[in-house]
């Protein structure tokens, strides 16, 4: 059976180049000869609920609220999880998987409730390079964060990284993102898969099993350069 | 009297800074003026008719085109080298105080301040798109600032606004005196939701018009640029030609004609003056590095890359891309993934600049064959004695533009 990647709502959750994660995932699979297809879901489309790996990116306030409405319809994302689908989510995409998130006009929007996290508004925005040590055994993770929301855990869950430089989930915390059985979430733009090829492969391998090594030196060089730049 | 003395001193300091090669001197002059006389911009604008130009892309070019069209009628001051923050505006206004007209490029975030200080007769609003998200914040935050400021504009202040852009439309639609313009631009990468209510914005199939269930919609334009012809009220028409390449430049030429007309320049005269401008502040200028004849192009955000790549595709086969990520470029390079680089297919491509590895990763996944070079000197060695385009992000562009040969 062909592997299916789903790019969710790029026009709403695509402000920070996170579409790159989908392109890179597809490219890395293709280089290894692994058959797959990429479905892009636009605002008017139905969300397919039995695909393999879903991508959510960052976006602006109103777009995040509009995206949440579409993803909530018919309990689509809940069905995705029940059907064993995996999700890779960044920034606004991360926030909307939680219990609630802030929006313009001091509103609090109920999230999709897939992750036991909650996000509240704070100033100033957290903007800049984000460097963390991964909790999943793949070394350093590097990205660029840009978010006002501060995310806290509602339960004991595993972060994606322990922050070395930058903010991550919240000013008051020392971690970035979340890892659960089916979800990997982070505040790292960059995009994350471009700067962190091992993260891309780790997320893919959880769905397709062990991957052959891939000679793609540019991504390794980029990763090393970004990490060295911050340290 | 005090202000006059300050201006003399500040311009002398600027001159000193320029001849000692510390900088263009503009910022030094402007900073001294504002430090010593904080109300200087207000005072220097009082006896002048002021035009403000702002938007994400095309500010410097449009400002220069309007300057040239109006200069045919009499003296004009302008900050047409792109110094568009407080100091740059103050420095421009301190020149030739006998000039009755000032044409001022203004940074998007500085529009509210500039409106208060200069009491403008015309504001030209080009477009709003994602740009330097780490500094300028999200598009609708900027649109909101504009909307609040523009709501205070009185009838004597006309606002020439681009109806193709939902954010510009939303910001300008409450103005008393608005002149809508369209160049038939297609779609908008950041306007997926309605600026008014946040619902998903409906676009027609050709992406030339938009509307929302809340009632927000594209207004009917008074001035229409279509197939190189500009048509205005009472069916007045003029052919638009641009000496600067590209569709965006043609749109800016048309806007400049409308702006000049509002200041009394006949449209035929404005059009002919504007067509003479071939290069603005280094854009499309030429420079030689090693044996390569480069043409210099500026690109600074996804919308401008889209435009520049299309324009460059009509040019030489060889092309070097220079990507930096300093403060003025925006420190986050994620936007590279929002640019469609496919127009580079089948060209000879070199990735360079401080963030050449980010660029190279992007091009690799896009399937664009390329080489990575440490700098443009190394790129010139690879290219050899050919014509080539060099498309540079903001800080690289300004470094390279100093080497542009005067045309």
Coordinates of C-alpha atoms in Angstrom, one line a residue:
Chain A
X1 CA 0.0 0.0 0.0
X2 CA 1.3 3.4 -0.9
X3 CA 2.2 5.8 1.9
X4 CA 0.1 8.9 1.9
X5 CA 1.3 12.3 3.2
X6 CA -1.3 15.0 3.8
X7 CA -0.4 18.7 3.6
X8 CA -3.1 20.4 5.6
X9 CA -4.4 23.9 4.7
X10 CA -1.2 25.4 3.3
X11 CA -3.0 28.7 2.5
X12 CA -4.0 29.0 6.2
X13 CA -1.1 27.4 8.0
X14 CA 1.8 28.4 5.6
X15 CA 3.1 31.7 6.7
X16 CA 6.6 30.5 7.7
X17 CA 7.8 28.2 5.0
X18 CA 6.6 25.1 6.8
X19 CA 5.4 23.6 3.5
X20 CA 9.1 22.8 3.2
X21 CA 8.6 19.9 5.7
X22 CA 6.2 18.2 3.3
X23 CA 8.4 18.7 0.3
X24 CA 11.5 17.5 2.1
X25 CA 9.7 14.4 3.5
X26 CA 8.5 13.6 0.0
X27 CA 12.0 14.2 -1.4
X28 CA 13.7 12.0 1.2
X29 CA 11.2 9.2 0.5
X30 CA 11.7 9.5 -3.3
X31 CA 15.5 9.5 -3.0
X32 CA 15.1 6.1 -1.3
X33 CA 12.6 4.8 -3.9
X34 CA 9.8 4.6 -1.4
X35 CA 6.4 4.9 -3.2
X36 CA 4.2 7.6 -1.7
X37 CA 1.7 10.3 -2.6
X38 CA 1.1 13.8 -1.3
X39 CA -2.4 15.1 -0.9
X40 CA -2.9 18.8 -0.3
X41 CA -6.0 19.7 1.6
X42 CA -7.4 23.2 0.8
X43 CA -9.9 25.2 2.8
X44 CA -12.9 23.8 0.9
X45 CA -11.8 20.2 0.8
X46 CA -12.7 17.3 3.1
X47 CA -9.9 16.1 5.3
X48 CA -9.0 12.5 4.5
X49 CA -9.0 10.6 7.8
X50 CA -7.1 7.4 7.0
X51 CA -3.8 8.7 5.5
X52 CA -0.4 8.1 7.1
X53 CA 1.3 11.3 8.0
X54 CA -0.2 14.8 8.3
X55 CA 1.6 18.1 8.3
X56 CA 0.5 21.3 10.1
X57 CA 2.4 24.5 9.8
X58 CA 2.5 27.9 11.4
X59 CA 0.1 30.7 10.6
X60 CA -1.4 34.0 11.7
X61 CA -4.2 34.3 14.3
X62 CA -7.3 34.5 12.2
X63 CA -6.0 31.8 9.8
X64 CA -5.3 29.6 12.8
X65 CA -8.9 30.0 14.0
X66 CA -10.3 29.3 10.5
X67 CA -8.0 26.2 10.2
X68 CA -9.2 24.9 13.6
X69 CA -12.9 25.1 12.4
X70 CA -12.1 23.1 9.2
X71 CA -10.1 20.4 11.1
X72 CA -12.7 20.1 13.8
X73 CA -15.5 19.4 11.3
X74 CA -16.9 15.9 11.6
X75 CA -14.2 15.3 14.2
X76 CA -11.7 14.8 11.4
X77 CA -8.4 15.1 13.3
X78 CA -9.8 12.9 16.1
X79 CA -10.6 10.3 13.5
X80 CA -7.1 10.6 12.1
X81 CA -5.6 9.7 15.5
X82 CA -8.1 6.9 16.0
X83 CA -7.1 5.5 12.6
X84 CA -3.5 5.4 13.6
X85 CA -2.4 8.5 11.6
X86 CA 0.7 10.5 12.6
X87 CA 1.0 14.3 12.8
X88 CA 4.0 16.6 12.5
X89 CA 2.9 20.0 13.7
X90 CA 4.7 23.4 13.9
X91 CA 3.9 26.5 15.9
X92 CA 0.2 27.5 15.2
X93 CA -0.3 23.9 14.1
X94 CA 1.1 22.7 17.5
X95 CA -1.0 25.1 19.4
X96 CA -4.3 24.1 17.8
X97 CA -3.8 20.5 18.7
X98 CA -4.0 21.4 22.4
X99 CA -6.8 22.3 24.7
X100 CA -7.0 26.0 23.8
X101 CA -5.1 28.8 22.2
X102 CA -5.3 32.6 22.1
X103 CA -6.6 34.7 19.2
X104 CA -7.0 38.4 18.2
X105 CA -9.3 40.4 20.4
X106 CA -8.4 38.6 23.6
X107 CA -10.3 35.5 22.5
X108 CA -9.6 32.0 23.7
X109 CA -10.3 29.4 21.1
X110 CA -11.0 25.8 22.1
X111 CA -8.4 23.5 20.5
X112 CA -8.7 20.1 18.9
X113 CA -7.8 18.4 22.2
X114 CA -5.4 15.9 20.7
X115 CA -2.4 17.0 22.8
X116 CA -2.5 17.6 26.6
X117 CA -1.1 21.1 26.2
X118 CA -2.6 24.6 26.6
X119 CA -1.5 27.8 25.1
X120 CA -1.9 31.4 26.5
X121 CA -0.9 34.8 25.1
X122 CA 2.2 36.6 26.3
X123 CA 4.3 39.5 25.3
X124 CA 6.9 40.1 24.1
X125 CA 6.8 37.6 21.2
X126 CA 9.5 34.9 21.3
X127 CA 11.5 35.5 18.1
X128 CA 14.9 34.1 17.2
X129 CA 17.1 31.1 16.8
X130 CA 16.0 28.0 18.8
X131 CA 18.5 25.3 19.7
X132 CA 17.7 22.2 21.7
X133 CA 19.1 18.8 22.6
X134 CA 16.6 16.2 21.3
X135 CA 15.0 13.7 23.7
X136 CA 14.8 11.1 21.0
X137 CA 18.5 10.4 20.6
X138 CA 19.2 12.4 17.4
X139 CA 21.4 15.1 18.9
X140 CA 20.9 18.8 18.4
X141 CA 17.8 20.4 16.9
X142 CA 17.9 23.8 15.3
X143 CA 15.2 26.1 14.1
X144 CA 13.8 29.7 14.1
X145 CA 10.9 30.4 16.4
X146 CA 8.4 33.3 16.1
X147 CA 5.4 33.1 18.4
X148 CA 3.4 35.0 20.9
X149 CA 1.6 32.0 22.4
X150 CA 3.2 30.2 25.4
X151 CA 2.5 26.5 25.7
X152 CA 2.4 24.5 28.9
X153 CA 1.8 20.8 29.5
X154 CA -1.4 19.6 31.1
X155 CA 0.0 16.2 31.8
X156 CA 3.4 14.5 32.0
X157 CA 4.5 14.2 28.4
X158 CA 7.8 14.0 26.6
X159 CA 9.2 17.2 25.1
X160 CA 10.9 17.0 21.7
X161 CA 13.9 18.9 22.9
X162 CA 15.6 20.5 26.0
X163 CA 16.2 24.1 25.1
X164 CA 19.8 25.3 25.0
X165 CA 19.2 28.6 23.4
X166 CA 16.0 30.4 22.7
X167 CA 12.6 30.1 24.3
X168 CA 10.7 27.0 23.0
X169 CA 7.3 26.2 24.5
X170 CA 7.3 29.1 27.1
X171 CA 9.5 31.7 28.7
X172 CA 9.0 29.8 32.0
X173 CA 9.9 26.4 30.6
X174 CA 13.1 24.8 29.3
X175 CA 11.6 22.6 26.6
X176 CA 10.5 22.7 23.0
X177 CA 7.6 20.7 21.5
X178 CA 6.0 17.4 22.3
X179 CA 6.5 13.8 21.3
X180 CA 3.7 11.3 21.7
X181 CA 3.1 7.9 20.0
X182 CA 1.5 9.6 17.0
X183 CA 2.4 13.3 17.2
X184 CA 5.6 15.3 17.0
X185 CA 5.2 19.0 17.5
X186 CA 7.6 21.9 17.8
X187 CA 8.1 25.7 17.6
X188 CA 10.9 25.3 15.1
X189 CA 10.4 26.8 11.7
X190 CA 13.3 26.8 9.3
X191 CA 11.7 24.6 8.1
X192 CA 12.5 22.0 10.8
X193 CA 13.1 19.2 8.3
X194 CA 15.5 21.3 6.3
X195 CA 17.8 22.1 9.2
X196 CA 17.3 18.7 10.9
X197 CA 17.5 15.9 8.4
X198 CA 17.7 13.3 11.3
X199 CA 14.4 14.6 12.6
X200 CA 12.8 14.2 9.2
X201 CA 14.0 10.6 9.0
X202 CA 13.0 9.9 12.6
X203 CA 9.4 11.1 11.9
X204 CA 9.2 9.1 8.7
X205 CA 10.7 5.9 10.1
X206 CA 8.0 5.8 12.8
X207 CA 5.6 5.3 10.0
X208 CA 7.5 3.3 7.4
X209 CA 10.0 1.4 9.5
X210 CA 13.8 1.5 9.2
X211 CA 15.2 3.7 6.5
X212 CA 18.3 3.2 4.4
X213 CA 20.9 5.9 5.0
X214 CA 20.6 8.7 2.5
X215 CA 23.6 10.6 1.2
X216 CA 22.4 14.2 1.1
X217 CA 25.3 16.2 2.4
X218 CA 23.8 19.6 2.0
X219 CA 21.3 19.0 4.8
X220 CA 24.0 17.7 7.1
X221 CA 26.2 20.7 6.3
X222 CA 23.2 23.1 6.9
X223 CA 22.5 21.4 10.2
X224 CA 26.1 21.6 11.4
X225 CA 26.4 25.2 10.3
X226 CA 23.2 26.3 12.1
X227 CA 24.2 24.5 15.3
X228 CA 27.7 25.9 15.3
X229 CA 26.3 29.4 14.6
X230 CA 24.3 29.4 17.8
X231 CA 26.6 27.6 20.2
Chain B
X1 CA 16.0 80.2 13.2
X2 CA 17.1 77.4 15.5
X3 CA 15.9 74.7 13.0
X4 CA 17.8 76.4 10.1
X5 CA 21.0 76.3 12.1
X6 CA 20.5 72.7 13.1
X7 CA 19.9 71.8 9.4
X8 CA 23.2 73.4 8.4
X9 CA 25.1 71.6 11.2
X10 CA 23.3 68.3 10.5
X11 CA 24.0 68.4 6.8
X12 CA 27.6 69.3 7.4
X13 CA 27.9 66.3 9.7
X14 CA 26.3 64.1 7.0
X15 CA 28.7 65.5 4.4
X16 CA 31.6 64.6 6.7
X17 CA 30.3 61.1 7.2
X18 CA 30.0 60.7 3.5
X19 CA 33.5 62.0 2.5
X20 CA 35.1 59.9 5.3
X21 CA 33.2 56.9 3.7
X22 CA 31.4 56.1 7.0
X23 CA 28.1 56.0 5.2
X24 CA 25.8 57.9 2.8
X25 CA 25.5 60.6 5.5
X26 CA 21.7 60.6 5.3
X27 CA 21.1 58.9 8.6
X28 CA 23.6 61.1 10.4
X29 CA 21.9 64.2 9.1
X30 CA 18.4 63.0 10.0
X31 CA 19.3 61.8 13.4
X32 CA 20.9 65.0 14.4
X33 CA 17.9 67.0 13.2
X34 CA 15.4 64.9 15.1
X35 CA 17.5 64.8 18.2
X36 CA 17.9 68.6 18.4
X37 CA 14.5 69.5 17.0
X38 CA 12.0 66.7 17.5
X39 CA 9.2 68.6 15.7
X40 CA 11.4 69.2 12.6
X41 CA 9.5 67.0 10.2
X42 CA 6.3 68.8 11.1
X43 CA 7.8 72.2 10.6
X44 CA 9.6 71.3 7.3
X45 CA 6.3 69.8 5.9
X46 CA 4.1 72.8 6.8
X47 CA 4.6 74.9 3.6
X48 CA 4.8 71.8 1.4
X49 CA 2.5 69.4 -0.4
X50 CA 3.6 66.0 0.7
X51 CA 3.2 62.6 -0.9
X52 CA 3.8 59.4 1.1
X53 CA 4.5 56.1 -0.6
X54 CA 4.4 52.8 1.3
X55 CA 3.9 49.0 0.8
X56 CA 5.8 45.8 1.1
X57 CA 7.3 45.9 -2.4
X58 CA 8.0 48.7 -5.0
X59 CA 8.3 51.6 -2.6
X60 CA 11.7 52.9 -3.8
X61 CA 10.9 52.5 -7.4
X62 CA 7.5 54.1 -7.2
X63 CA 8.9 57.0 -5.1
X64 CA 11.6 57.6 -7.8
X65 CA 9.0 57.5 -10.6
X66 CA 6.7 60.0 -8.9
X67 CA 9.8 62.2 -8.2
X68 CA 10.8 62.2 -11.8
X69 CA 7.2 62.9 -13.1
X70 CA 6.8 65.8 -10.6
X71 CA 10.3 67.2 -11.2
X72 CA 9.1 68.2 -14.7
X73 CA 6.9 70.8 -13.0
X74 CA 9.4 72.3 -10.4
X75 CA 11.7 71.4 -7.6
X76 CA 10.9 68.3 -5.5
X77 CA 12.6 66.8 -2.4
X78 CA 12.6 63.1 -1.9
X79 CA 14.3 60.2 0.0
X80 CA 14.6 58.1 -3.1
X81 CA 17.5 56.1 -1.9
X82 CA 15.3 54.1 0.4
X83 CA 16.1 55.7 3.7
X84 CA 12.5 55.4 4.8
X85 CA 12.5 55.6 8.6
X86 CA 12.3 58.7 10.8
X87 CA 15.8 60.0 10.2
X88 CA 15.7 59.4 6.4
X89 CA 12.5 61.4 6.1
X90 CA 13.8 64.2 8.2
X91 CA 17.0 64.4 6.1
X92 CA 15.1 64.5 2.9
X93 CA 12.9 67.3 4.1
X94 CA 15.9 69.3 5.2
X95 CA 17.1 69.6 1.6
X96 CA 16.1 72.5 -0.7
X97 CA 13.5 74.1 1.5
X98 CA 12.3 76.2 -1.4
X99 CA 11.0 73.0 -3.0
X100 CA 7.2 73.1 -2.6
X101 CA 6.7 69.3 -3.0
X102 CA 8.1 66.4 -1.1
X103 CA 7.8 62.8 -2.3
X104 CA 8.6 60.5 0.6
X105 CA 9.0 56.7 0.8
X106 CA 7.8 55.5 4.2
X107 CA 8.4 52.2 5.9
X108 CA 5.1 50.4 6.5
X109 CA 5.3 50.7 10.3
X110 CA 6.1 54.4 10.1
X111 CA 3.0 55.5 8.1
X112 CA 1.0 56.5 11.3
X113 CA 3.9 58.8 12.4
X114 CA 4.5 60.2 8.9
X115 CA 0.8 61.0 8.5
X116 CA 0.7 62.9 11.7
X117 CA 3.9 64.8 11.1
X118 CA 3.6 65.7 7.4
X119 CA -0.2 66.3 6.8
X120 CA 0.1 64.6 3.4
X121 CA -2.0 65.5 0.3
X122 CA -1.6 62.0 -1.2
X123 CA -0.8 58.6 0.2
X124 CA 0.1 55.9 -2.3
X125 CA -0.4 52.4 -0.8
X126 CA 1.1 49.6 -3.0
X127 CA 0.6 46.2 -1.4
X128 CA 1.1 44.3 1.8
X129 CA 2.7 40.8 2.0
X130 CA 4.8 38.8 4.3
X131 CA 8.2 40.4 4.7
X132 CA 10.8 40.1 7.5
X133 CA 8.3 38.4 9.8
X134 CA 10.8 38.6 12.7
X135 CA 10.8 42.4 12.5
X136 CA 7.6 43.6 10.9
X137 CA 5.3 41.1 12.4
X138 CA 2.4 39.5 10.6
X139 CA 0.7 41.1 7.6
X140 CA -2.6 41.8 9.3
X141 CA -0.9 43.6 12.2
X142 CA 0.6 46.0 9.7
X143 CA -2.8 46.4 7.9
X144 CA -4.5 47.1 11.3
X145 CA -2.0 49.9 12.0
X146 CA -2.6 51.4 8.6
X147 CA -6.4 51.2 9.0
X148 CA -6.3 53.1 12.3
X149 CA -4.1 55.8 10.9
X150 CA -6.0 56.1 7.6
X151 CA -9.3 56.6 9.4
X152 CA -8.0 60.0 10.5
X153 CA -7.2 61.2 7.0
X154 CA -9.3 64.2 6.0
X155 CA -10.8 64.9 2.6
X156 CA -7.8 67.0 1.5
X157 CA -5.7 63.8 1.7
X158 CA -6.3 61.5 -1.2
X159 CA -5.4 57.8 -0.8
X160 CA -4.3 56.0 -3.9
X161 CA -4.9 52.3 -3.0
X162 CA -4.4 49.0 -4.7
X163 CA -7.8 47.2 -4.9
X164 CA -6.1 44.0 -6.0
X165 CA -4.7 43.6 -2.5
X166 CA -7.3 42.7 0.2
X167 CA -5.1 44.1 3.0
X168 CA -4.6 47.4 1.3
X169 CA -8.3 47.5 0.5
X170 CA -9.3 46.8 4.0
X171 CA -6.9 49.4 5.4
X172 CA -8.1 52.1 3.0
X173 CA -11.8 51.5 2.6
X174 CA -12.9 53.8 5.4
X175 CA -11.0 56.8 3.9
X176 CA -13.0 59.8 2.9
X177 CA -11.1 60.4 -0.3
X178 CA -9.8 57.1 -1.8
X179 CA -8.7 56.5 -5.4
X180 CA -8.9 52.8 -6.2
X181 CA -6.3 51.3 -8.7
X182 CA -5.9 47.9 -10.2
X183 CA -3.2 46.4 -12.3
X184 CA -5.0 43.1 -12.6
X185 CA -2.6 41.4 -10.1
X186 CA -3.5 37.7 -9.5
X187 CA -4.1 36.3 -6.1
X188 CA -2.3 37.0 -2.9
X189 CA -0.2 34.5 -0.9
X190 CA -1.2 35.9 2.5
X191 CA -4.8 36.8 2.0
X192 CA -6.5 33.4 2.6
X193 CA -8.7 34.8 5.3
X194 CA -10.9 37.9 5.3
X195 CA -9.2 40.9 6.9
X196 CA -12.5 42.1 8.2
X197 CA -13.9 38.9 9.9
X198 CA -11.3 36.2 9.6
X199 CA -13.4 33.7 7.6
X200 CA -11.9 32.0 4.6
X201 CA -11.8 34.7 1.8
X202 CA -13.5 33.7 -1.5
X203 CA -11.5 34.3 -4.6
X204 CA -12.9 34.0 -8.2
X205 CA -11.5 31.3 -10.4
X206 CA -8.9 33.6 -12.1
X207 CA -7.9 35.0 -8.6
X208 CA -8.6 38.5 -9.8
X209 CA -11.4 39.3 -7.4
X210 CA -12.3 38.5 -3.8
X211 CA -15.3 38.7 -1.5
X212 CA -16.5 37.5 1.9
X213 CA -19.9 36.6 3.3
X214 CA -19.5 39.4 5.8
X215 CA -19.8 41.9 2.9
X216 CA -16.1 42.7 2.5
X217 CA -15.2 42.7 -1.2
X218 CA -13.0 44.2 -3.9
X219 CA -14.0 47.7 -4.7
X220 CA -14.5 49.0 -8.2
X221 CA -11.3 50.6 -9.4
X222 CA -11.3 54.1 -10.9
X223 CA -7.9 53.6 -12.6
X224 CA -7.3 50.3 -14.5
X225 CA -4.0 49.2 -16.0
X226 CA -4.6 46.5 -18.7
X227 CA -2.3 45.4 -21.5
X228 CA 0.0 48.4 -21.0
X229 CA -2.8 51.0 -21.1
X230 CA -4.0 53.0 -18.2
X231 CA -7.7 54.0 -18.2
X232 CA -9.1 56.5 -15.7
X233 CA -12.4 58.4 -15.0
X234 CA -14.1 60.0 -18.1
X235 CA -12.4 57.4 -20.2
X236 CA -9.0 59.2 -20.2
X237 CA -6.3 56.8 -21.5
X238 CA -2.6 56.7 -21.7
X239 CA 0.0 54.1 -22.8
X240 CA 2.3 53.1 -20.0
X241 CA 5.9 52.2 -20.6
X242 CA 8.5 51.4 -18.1
X243 CA 12.3 51.6 -18.7
X244 CA 12.6 49.3 -15.7
X245 CA 11.9 45.7 -16.6
X246 CA 9.1 43.5 -15.2
X247 CA 5.3 43.6 -14.6
X248 CA 5.6 45.1 -11.2
X249 CA 7.6 48.0 -12.5
X250 CA 4.9 48.6 -15.1
X251 CA 2.2 48.7 -12.4
X252 CA 4.4 51.1 -10.4
X253 CA 4.8 53.3 -13.5
X254 CA 0.9 53.4 -13.8
X255 CA 0.5 54.3 -10.1
X256 CA 3.1 57.1 -10.5
X257 CA 1.1 58.5 -13.5
X258 CA -2.1 58.6 -11.3
X259 CA -0.1 60.2 -8.5
X260 CA 1.4 62.8 -10.7
X261 CA -2.0 63.6 -12.2
X262 CA -3.3 64.3 -8.7
X263 CA -0.5 66.9 -8.4
X264 CA -1.4 68.6 -11.7
X265 CA 0.9 66.8 -14.2
X266 CA -1.0 65.9 -17.4
X267 CA -1.0 62.1 -17.8
X268 CA 0.8 62.1 -21.2
X269 CA 3.6 64.2 -19.8
X270 CA 3.8 62.0 -16.6
X271 CA 3.9 58.9 -18.7
X272 CA 6.8 60.2 -20.9
X273 CA 8.9 61.3 -18.0
X274 CA 8.4 58.0 -16.2
X275 CA 9.3 56.0 -19.2
X276 CA 12.7 57.6 -19.2
X277 CA 13.7 56.1 -15.8
X278 CA 15.9 53.1 -16.5
X279 CA 17.2 52.1 -13.1
X280 CA 16.4 53.1 -9.5
X281 CA 19.0 53.1 -6.7
X282 CA 21.0 50.3 -8.3
X283 CA 18.1 48.1 -9.3
X284 CA 18.8 46.6 -12.8
X285 CA 22.1 48.4 -12.8
X286 CA 25.2 46.7 -14.2
X287 CA 28.5 45.8 -12.5
X288 CA 31.5 43.8 -13.5
X289 CA 33.0 41.2 -11.2
X290 CA 36.0 39.3 -12.6
X291 CA 35.1 38.8 -16.2
X292 CA 31.3 38.5 -15.7
X293 CA 29.0 41.4 -16.6
X294 CA 26.3 41.2 -13.9
X295 CA 22.9 42.9 -13.9
X296 CA 21.8 43.5 -10.3
X297 CA 18.3 42.7 -9.1
X298 CA 16.8 43.1 -5.6
X299 CA 14.6 40.4 -4.0
X300 CA 13.6 40.5 -0.4
X301 CA 10.5 38.4 0.3
X302 CA 8.4 35.7 -1.4
X303 CA 6.3 38.2 -3.5
X304 CA 9.3 40.0 -4.7
X305 CA 11.2 36.8 -5.5
X306 CA 8.3 35.6 -7.6
X307 CA 8.4 38.8 -9.5
X308 CA 12.1 39.0 -9.9
X309 CA 12.5 35.3 -11.0
X310 CA 9.9 35.9 -13.7
X311 CA 11.7 39.1 -14.9
X312 CA 15.1 37.5 -14.7
X313 CA 13.9 34.5 -16.7
X314 CA 13.7 36.8 -19.7
X315 CA 17.4 37.7 -19.2
X316 CA 20.8 35.9 -19.4
X317 CA 21.1 32.2 -18.8
X318 CA 23.5 32.6 -15.9
X319 CA 22.2 33.7 -12.6
X320 CA 23.6 34.0 -9.1
X321 CA 21.4 34.2 -6.0
X322 CA 22.7 35.9 -2.9
X323 CA 20.8 35.2 0.3
X324 CA 21.7 36.9 3.6
X325 CA 19.8 36.9 6.9
X326 CA 20.9 40.1 8.7
X327 CA 18.3 42.3 10.5
X328 CA 17.4 44.2 7.3
X329 CA 17.0 40.9 5.4
X330 CA 14.9 39.3 8.1
X331 CA 16.8 36.8 10.2
X332 CA 14.5 33.8 9.4
X333 CA 15.1 32.2 6.1
X334 CA 12.1 29.9 6.2
X335 CA 10.5 32.0 3.5
X336 CA 12.8 30.4 0.9
X337 CA 10.4 27.5 1.0
X338 CA 7.5 29.8 0.0
X339 CA 9.2 30.8 -3.2
X340 CA 8.6 28.7 -6.4
X341 CA 12.1 28.5 -7.8
X342 CA 11.0 26.5 -10.9
X343 CA 11.6 29.5 -13.2
X344 CA 15.4 28.7 -12.6
X345 CA 15.2 25.3 -14.3
X346 CA 17.6 25.0 -17.3
X347 CA 19.6 28.1 -16.2
X348 CA 23.1 28.1 -14.9
X349 CA 22.5 28.7 -11.2
X350 CA 24.9 29.6 -8.4
X351 CA 23.8 29.9 -4.7
X352 CA 25.8 32.3 -2.6
X353 CA 25.5 34.7 0.3
X354 CA 25.8 34.1 4.0
X355 CA 22.9 31.7 4.0
X356 CA 23.8 29.8 0.8
X357 CA 23.4 26.4 2.5
X358 CA 19.7 27.2 3.3
X359 CA 19.3 28.2 -0.3
X360 CA 21.1 25.2 -1.6
X361 CA 18.9 22.8 0.4
X362 CA 15.9 24.6 -1.0
X363 CA 17.1 24.4 -4.6
X364 CA 18.1 20.7 -4.1
X365 CA 14.5 19.7 -3.1
X366 CA 13.1 21.9 -5.9
X367 CA 15.3 19.9 -8.3
X368 CA 17.2 23.0 -9.5
X369 CA 20.8 22.1 -10.5
X370 CA 23.2 24.6 -9.0
X371 CA 26.6 25.2 -7.6
X372 CA 27.4 26.7 -4.2
X373 CA 30.0 29.5 -4.1
X374 CA 31.5 31.4 -1.1
X375 CA 30.9 34.8 -2.7
X376 CA 30.1 36.6 -6.0
X377 CA 33.8 36.6 -6.9
X378 CA 33.9 32.9 -6.8
X379 CA 30.6 32.8 -8.8
X380 CA 32.2 35.1 -11.4
X381 CA 35.1 32.6 -11.8
X382 CA 32.6 29.8 -12.5
X383 CA 30.6 32.0 -15.0
X384 CA 33.5 33.5 -16.8
X385 CA 33.1 36.1 -19.5
X386 CA 29.3 36.1 -19.9
X387 CA 26.3 38.2 -19.0
X388 CA 24.6 37.1 -15.8
X389 CA 21.9 38.2 -13.4
X390 CA 22.7 38.6 -9.7
X391 CA 19.6 38.5 -7.6
X392 CA 20.4 39.7 -4.1
X393 CA 18.6 40.0 -0.8
X394 CA 18.5 43.4 0.9
X395 CA 21.9 43.7 2.6
X396 CA 23.8 42.0 -0.2
X397 CA 22.0 44.2 -2.8
X398 CA 23.1 47.4 -1.0
X399 CA 26.7 46.2 -0.7
X400 CA 26.7 45.4 -4.5
X401 CA 24.8 48.5 -5.6
X402 CA 27.8 50.6 -4.5
X403 CA 29.7 48.9 -7.4
X404 CA 27.0 49.6 -10.0
X405 CA 28.4 51.7 -12.9
X406 CA 26.4 54.9 -13.5
X407 CA 24.2 54.4 -16.5

